[in-house]
PDB file of C-alpha atoms in Angstrom:
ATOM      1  CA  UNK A1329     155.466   2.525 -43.284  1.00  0.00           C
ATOM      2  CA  UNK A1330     152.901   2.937 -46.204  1.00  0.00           C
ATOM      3  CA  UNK A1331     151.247  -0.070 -46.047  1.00  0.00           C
ATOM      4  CA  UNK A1332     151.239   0.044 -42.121  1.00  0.00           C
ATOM      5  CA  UNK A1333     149.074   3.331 -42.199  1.00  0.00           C
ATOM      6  CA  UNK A1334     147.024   1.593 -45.544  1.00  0.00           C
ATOM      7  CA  UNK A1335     146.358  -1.314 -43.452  1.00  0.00           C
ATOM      8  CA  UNK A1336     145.129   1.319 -39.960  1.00  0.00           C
ATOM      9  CA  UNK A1337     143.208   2.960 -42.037  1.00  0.00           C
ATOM     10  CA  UNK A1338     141.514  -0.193 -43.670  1.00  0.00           C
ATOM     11  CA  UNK A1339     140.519  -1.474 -40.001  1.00  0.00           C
ATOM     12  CA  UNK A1340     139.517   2.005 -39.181  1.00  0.00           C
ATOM     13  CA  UNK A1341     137.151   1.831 -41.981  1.00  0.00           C
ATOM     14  CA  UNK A1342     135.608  -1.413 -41.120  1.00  0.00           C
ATOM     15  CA  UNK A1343     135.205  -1.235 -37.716  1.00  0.00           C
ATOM     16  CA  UNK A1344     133.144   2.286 -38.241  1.00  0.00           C
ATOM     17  CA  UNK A1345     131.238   0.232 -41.151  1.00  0.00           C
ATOM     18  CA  UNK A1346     130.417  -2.291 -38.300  1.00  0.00           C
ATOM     19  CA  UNK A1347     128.895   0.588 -36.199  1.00  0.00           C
ATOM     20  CA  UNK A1348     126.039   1.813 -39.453  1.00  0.00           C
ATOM     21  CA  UNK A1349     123.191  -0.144 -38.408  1.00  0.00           C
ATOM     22  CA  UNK A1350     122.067  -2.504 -41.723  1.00  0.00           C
ATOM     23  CA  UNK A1351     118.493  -0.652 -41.809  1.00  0.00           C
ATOM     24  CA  UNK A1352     120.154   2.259 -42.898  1.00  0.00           C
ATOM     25  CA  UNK A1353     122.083   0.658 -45.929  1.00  0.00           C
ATOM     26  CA  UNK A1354     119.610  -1.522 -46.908  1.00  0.00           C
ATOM     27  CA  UNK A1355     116.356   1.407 -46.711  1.00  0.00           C
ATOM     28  CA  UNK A1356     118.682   4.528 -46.868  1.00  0.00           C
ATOM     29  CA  UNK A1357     117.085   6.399 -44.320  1.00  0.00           C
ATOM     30  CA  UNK A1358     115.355   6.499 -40.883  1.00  0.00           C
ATOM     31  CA  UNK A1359     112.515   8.268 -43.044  1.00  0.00           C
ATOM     32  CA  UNK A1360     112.116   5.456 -45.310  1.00  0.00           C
ATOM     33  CA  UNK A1361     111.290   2.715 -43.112  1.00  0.00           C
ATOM     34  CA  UNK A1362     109.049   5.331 -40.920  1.00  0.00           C
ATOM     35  CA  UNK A1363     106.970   5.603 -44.412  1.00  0.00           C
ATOM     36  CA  UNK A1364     106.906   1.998 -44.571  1.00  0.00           C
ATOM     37  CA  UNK A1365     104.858   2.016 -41.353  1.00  0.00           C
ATOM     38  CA  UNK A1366     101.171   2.645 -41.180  1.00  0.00           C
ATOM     39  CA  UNK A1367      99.316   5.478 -39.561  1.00  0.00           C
ATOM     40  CA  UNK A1368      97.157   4.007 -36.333  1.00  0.00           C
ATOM     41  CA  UNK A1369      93.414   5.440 -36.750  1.00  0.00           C
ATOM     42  CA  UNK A1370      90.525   4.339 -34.264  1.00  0.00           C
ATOM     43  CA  UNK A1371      87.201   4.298 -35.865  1.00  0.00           C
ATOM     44  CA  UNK A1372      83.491   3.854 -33.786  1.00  0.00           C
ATOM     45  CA  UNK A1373      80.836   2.821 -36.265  1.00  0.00           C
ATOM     46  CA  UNK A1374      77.354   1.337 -35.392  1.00  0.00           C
ATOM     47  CA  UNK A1375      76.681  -2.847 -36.347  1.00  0.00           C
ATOM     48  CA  UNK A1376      74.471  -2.328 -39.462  1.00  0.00           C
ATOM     49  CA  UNK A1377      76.416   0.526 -41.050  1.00  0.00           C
ATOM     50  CA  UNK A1378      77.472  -0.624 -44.663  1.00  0.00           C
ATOM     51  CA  UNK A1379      79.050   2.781 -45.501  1.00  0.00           C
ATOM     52  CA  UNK A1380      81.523   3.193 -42.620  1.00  0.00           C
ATOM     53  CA  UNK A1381      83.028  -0.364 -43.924  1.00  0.00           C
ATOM     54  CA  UNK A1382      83.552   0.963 -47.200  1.00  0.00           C
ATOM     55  CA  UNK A1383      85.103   4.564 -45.707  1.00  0.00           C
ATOM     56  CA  UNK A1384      87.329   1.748 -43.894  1.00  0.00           C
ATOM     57  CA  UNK A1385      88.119  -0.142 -46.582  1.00  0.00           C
ATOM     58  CA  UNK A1386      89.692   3.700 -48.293  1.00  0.00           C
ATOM     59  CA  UNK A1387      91.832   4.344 -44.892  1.00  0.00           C
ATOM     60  CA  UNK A1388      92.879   1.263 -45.366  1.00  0.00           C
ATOM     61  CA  UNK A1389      93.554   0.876 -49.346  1.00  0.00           C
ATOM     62  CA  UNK A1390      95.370   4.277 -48.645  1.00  0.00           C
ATOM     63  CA  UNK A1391      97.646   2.953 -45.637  1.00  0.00           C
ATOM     64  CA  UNK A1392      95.925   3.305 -42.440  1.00  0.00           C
ATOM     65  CA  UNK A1393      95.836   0.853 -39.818  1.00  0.00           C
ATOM     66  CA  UNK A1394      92.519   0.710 -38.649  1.00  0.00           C
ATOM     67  CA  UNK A1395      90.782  -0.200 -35.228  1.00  0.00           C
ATOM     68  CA  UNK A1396      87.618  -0.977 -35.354  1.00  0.00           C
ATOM     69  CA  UNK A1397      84.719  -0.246 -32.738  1.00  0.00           C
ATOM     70  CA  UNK A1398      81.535  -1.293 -32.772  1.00  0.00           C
ATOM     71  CA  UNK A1399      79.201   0.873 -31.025  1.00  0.00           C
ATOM     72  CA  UNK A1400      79.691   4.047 -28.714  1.00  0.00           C
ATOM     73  CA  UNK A1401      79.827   6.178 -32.091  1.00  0.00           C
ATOM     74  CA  UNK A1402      77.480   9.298 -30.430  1.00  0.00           C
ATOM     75  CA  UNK A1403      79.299   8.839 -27.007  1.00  0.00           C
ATOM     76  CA  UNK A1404      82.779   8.767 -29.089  1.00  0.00           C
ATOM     77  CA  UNK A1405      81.829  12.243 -30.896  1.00  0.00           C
ATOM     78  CA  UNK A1406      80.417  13.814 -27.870  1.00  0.00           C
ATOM     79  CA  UNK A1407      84.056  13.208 -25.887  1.00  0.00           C
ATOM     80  CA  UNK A1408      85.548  14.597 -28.990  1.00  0.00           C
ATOM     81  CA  UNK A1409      84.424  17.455 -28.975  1.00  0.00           C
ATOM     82  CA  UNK A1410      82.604  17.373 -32.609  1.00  0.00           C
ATOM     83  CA  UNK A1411      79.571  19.250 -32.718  1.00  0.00           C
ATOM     84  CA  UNK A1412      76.017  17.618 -33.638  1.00  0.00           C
ATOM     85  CA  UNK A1413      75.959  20.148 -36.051  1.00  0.00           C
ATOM     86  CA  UNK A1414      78.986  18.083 -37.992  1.00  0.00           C
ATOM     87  CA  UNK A1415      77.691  14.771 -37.079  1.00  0.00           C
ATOM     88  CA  UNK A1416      77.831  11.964 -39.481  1.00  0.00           C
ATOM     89  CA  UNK A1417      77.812   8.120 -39.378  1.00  0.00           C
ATOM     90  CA  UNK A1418      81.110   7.243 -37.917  1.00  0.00           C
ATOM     91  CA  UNK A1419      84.006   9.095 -35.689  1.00  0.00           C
ATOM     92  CA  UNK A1420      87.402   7.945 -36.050  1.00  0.00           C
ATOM     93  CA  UNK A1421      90.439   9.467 -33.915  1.00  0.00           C
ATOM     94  CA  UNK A1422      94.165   9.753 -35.729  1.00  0.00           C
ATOM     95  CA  UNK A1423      97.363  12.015 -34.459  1.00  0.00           C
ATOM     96  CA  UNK A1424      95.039  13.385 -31.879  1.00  0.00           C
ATOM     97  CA  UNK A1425      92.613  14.637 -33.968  1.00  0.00           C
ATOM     98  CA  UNK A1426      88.662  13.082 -34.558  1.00  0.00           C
ATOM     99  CA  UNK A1427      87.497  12.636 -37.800  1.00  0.00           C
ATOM    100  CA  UNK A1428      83.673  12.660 -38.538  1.00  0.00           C
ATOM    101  CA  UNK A1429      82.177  10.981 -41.430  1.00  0.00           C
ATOM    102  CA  UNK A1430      83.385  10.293 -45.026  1.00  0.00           C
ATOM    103  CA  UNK A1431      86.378  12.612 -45.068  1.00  0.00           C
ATOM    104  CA  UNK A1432      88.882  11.799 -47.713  1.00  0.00           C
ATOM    105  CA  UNK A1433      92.102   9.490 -46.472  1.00  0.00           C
ATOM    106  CA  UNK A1434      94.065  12.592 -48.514  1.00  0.00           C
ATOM    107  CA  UNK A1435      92.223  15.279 -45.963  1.00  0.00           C
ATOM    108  CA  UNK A1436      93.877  13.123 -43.242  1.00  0.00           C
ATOM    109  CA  UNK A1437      96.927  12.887 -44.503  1.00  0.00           C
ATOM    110  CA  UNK A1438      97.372  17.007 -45.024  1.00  0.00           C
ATOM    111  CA  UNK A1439      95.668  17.343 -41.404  1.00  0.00           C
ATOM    112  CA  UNK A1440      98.373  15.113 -39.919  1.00  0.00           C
ATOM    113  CA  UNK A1441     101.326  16.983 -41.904  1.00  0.00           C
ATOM    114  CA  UNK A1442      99.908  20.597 -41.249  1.00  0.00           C
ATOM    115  CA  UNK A1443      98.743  20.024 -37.945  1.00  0.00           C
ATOM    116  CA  UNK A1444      96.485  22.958 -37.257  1.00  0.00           C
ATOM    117  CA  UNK A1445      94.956  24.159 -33.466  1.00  0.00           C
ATOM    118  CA  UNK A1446      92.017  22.246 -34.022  1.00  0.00           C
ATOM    119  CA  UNK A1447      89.537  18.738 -32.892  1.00  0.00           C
ATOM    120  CA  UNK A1448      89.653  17.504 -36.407  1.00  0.00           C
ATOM    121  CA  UNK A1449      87.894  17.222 -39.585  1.00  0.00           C
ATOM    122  CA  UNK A1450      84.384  16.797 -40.387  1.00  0.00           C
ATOM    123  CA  UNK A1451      82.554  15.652 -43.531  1.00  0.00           C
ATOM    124  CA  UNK A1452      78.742  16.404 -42.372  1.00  0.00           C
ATOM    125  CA  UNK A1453      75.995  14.315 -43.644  1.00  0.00           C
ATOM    126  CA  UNK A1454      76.455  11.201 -46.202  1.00  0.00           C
ATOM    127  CA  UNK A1455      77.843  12.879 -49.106  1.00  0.00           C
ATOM    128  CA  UNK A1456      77.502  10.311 -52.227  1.00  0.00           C
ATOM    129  CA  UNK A1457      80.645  10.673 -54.042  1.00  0.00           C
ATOM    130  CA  UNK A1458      82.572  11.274 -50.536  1.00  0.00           C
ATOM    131  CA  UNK A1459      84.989   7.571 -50.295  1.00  0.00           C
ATOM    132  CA  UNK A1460      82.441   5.021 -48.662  1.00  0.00           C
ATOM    133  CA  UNK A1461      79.835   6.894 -50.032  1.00  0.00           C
ATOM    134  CA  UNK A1462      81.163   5.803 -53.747  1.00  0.00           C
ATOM    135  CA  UNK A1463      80.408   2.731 -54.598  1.00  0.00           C
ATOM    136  CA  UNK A1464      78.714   1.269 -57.560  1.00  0.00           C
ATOM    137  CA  UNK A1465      75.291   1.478 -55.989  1.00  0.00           C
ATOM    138  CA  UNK A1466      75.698   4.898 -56.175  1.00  0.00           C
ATOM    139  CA  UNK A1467      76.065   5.041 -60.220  1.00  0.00           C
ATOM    140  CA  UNK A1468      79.054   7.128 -60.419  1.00  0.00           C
ATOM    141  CA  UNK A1469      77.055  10.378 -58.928  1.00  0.00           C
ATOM    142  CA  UNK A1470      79.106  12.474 -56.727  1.00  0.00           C
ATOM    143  CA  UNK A1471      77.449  15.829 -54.678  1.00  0.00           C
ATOM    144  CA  UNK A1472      79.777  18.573 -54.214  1.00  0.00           C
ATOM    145  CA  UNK A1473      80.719  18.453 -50.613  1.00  0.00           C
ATOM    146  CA  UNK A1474      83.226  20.008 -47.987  1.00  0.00           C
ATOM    147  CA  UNK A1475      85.737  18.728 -45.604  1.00  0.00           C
ATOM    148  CA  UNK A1476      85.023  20.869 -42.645  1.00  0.00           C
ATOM    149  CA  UNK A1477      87.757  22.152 -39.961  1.00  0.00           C
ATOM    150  CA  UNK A1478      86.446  21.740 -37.061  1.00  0.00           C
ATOM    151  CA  UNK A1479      87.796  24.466 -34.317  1.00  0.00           C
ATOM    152  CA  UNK A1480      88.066  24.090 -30.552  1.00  0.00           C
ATOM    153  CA  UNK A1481      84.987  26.112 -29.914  1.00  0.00           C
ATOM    154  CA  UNK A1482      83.077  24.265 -32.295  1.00  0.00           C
ATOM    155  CA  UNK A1483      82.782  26.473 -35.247  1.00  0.00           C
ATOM    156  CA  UNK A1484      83.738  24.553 -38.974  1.00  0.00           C
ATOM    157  CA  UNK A1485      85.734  26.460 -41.637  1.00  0.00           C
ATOM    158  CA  UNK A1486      86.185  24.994 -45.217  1.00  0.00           C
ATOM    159  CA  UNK A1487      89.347  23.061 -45.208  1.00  0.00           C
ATOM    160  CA  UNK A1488      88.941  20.712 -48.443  1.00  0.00           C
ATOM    161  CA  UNK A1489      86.031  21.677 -51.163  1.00  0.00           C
ATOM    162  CA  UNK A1490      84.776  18.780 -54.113  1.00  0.00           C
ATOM    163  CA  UNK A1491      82.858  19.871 -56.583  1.00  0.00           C
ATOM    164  CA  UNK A1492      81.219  16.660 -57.387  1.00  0.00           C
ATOM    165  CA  UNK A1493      80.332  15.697 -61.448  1.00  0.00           C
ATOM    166  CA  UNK A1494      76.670  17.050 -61.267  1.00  0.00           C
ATOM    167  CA  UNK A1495      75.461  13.929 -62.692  1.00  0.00           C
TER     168      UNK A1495
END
């Protein structure tokens, strides 16, 4: 009678091991594959722009997937709802929130996990030292700068500060 109930249990076991899908012993989690997968983020930048394909080349080095297009940037902004005021070379869109300018992929990143009642982040102006704004041409200067939260009404509060190396 043992071996009977040994062997039940046995099938029982296998048949409910044929029901786990393999993802989930072979990545041990829903959450690990859905880290595996990048974060969509539509950018508009203007044709001559050399900076916007560097801030691109940082979304994506940090694991963005980025759409590019070409043109429309000032339209883009407007529909956004980012305020002149905040304006920079480029205006990206991510979790439905706009991004203006050379903010950080980290700012992003925190913006997506906290989610705050908000359009989205600005960094105003070119900031040198801001990522796209970095490169060697620049001679390892970085300005202090701040990543801007940019509220429905269109008022900015500090949301990220960098001090820069006052070179």
């Amino acid at each position: 009678m043992d071996t009977i109930s040994a062997k039940v249990r046995r099938r029982q076991l296998l048949l409910a091991l044929c029901t786990v899908p393999l993802a989930s012993l072979t990545q041990g989690s829903a959450a690990a594959g859905k880290a595996a997968t990048p974060t969509e983020i539509q950018v508009w930048k203007e044709p001559t722009c050399g900076c916007c394909k560097d801030w691109i080349a940082h979304l994506e080095a940090n694991g963005f997937k980025v759409f590019v297009n070409v043109g429309g940037t000032n339209a883009m902004r407007t529909r956004l709802g980012i305020p002149q005021t905040m304006a920079s070379c480029h205006t990206a869109w991510v979790g439905g929130y706009a991004i203006e300018g050379h903010v950080p992929a980290r700012e992003i990143r925190r913006l997506l996990r906290e989610k705050p009642v908000a359009v989205g982040l600005s960094a105003p102006g070119m900031p040198i030292g801001a990522p796209g704004m970095d490169t060697p041409s620049y001679g390892g200067k970085k300005n202090p700068y701040s990543v801007m939260l940019v509220a429905r009404d269109g008022t900015a509060t500090v949301y990220q500060k960098y001090e820069g190396n006052n070179l």
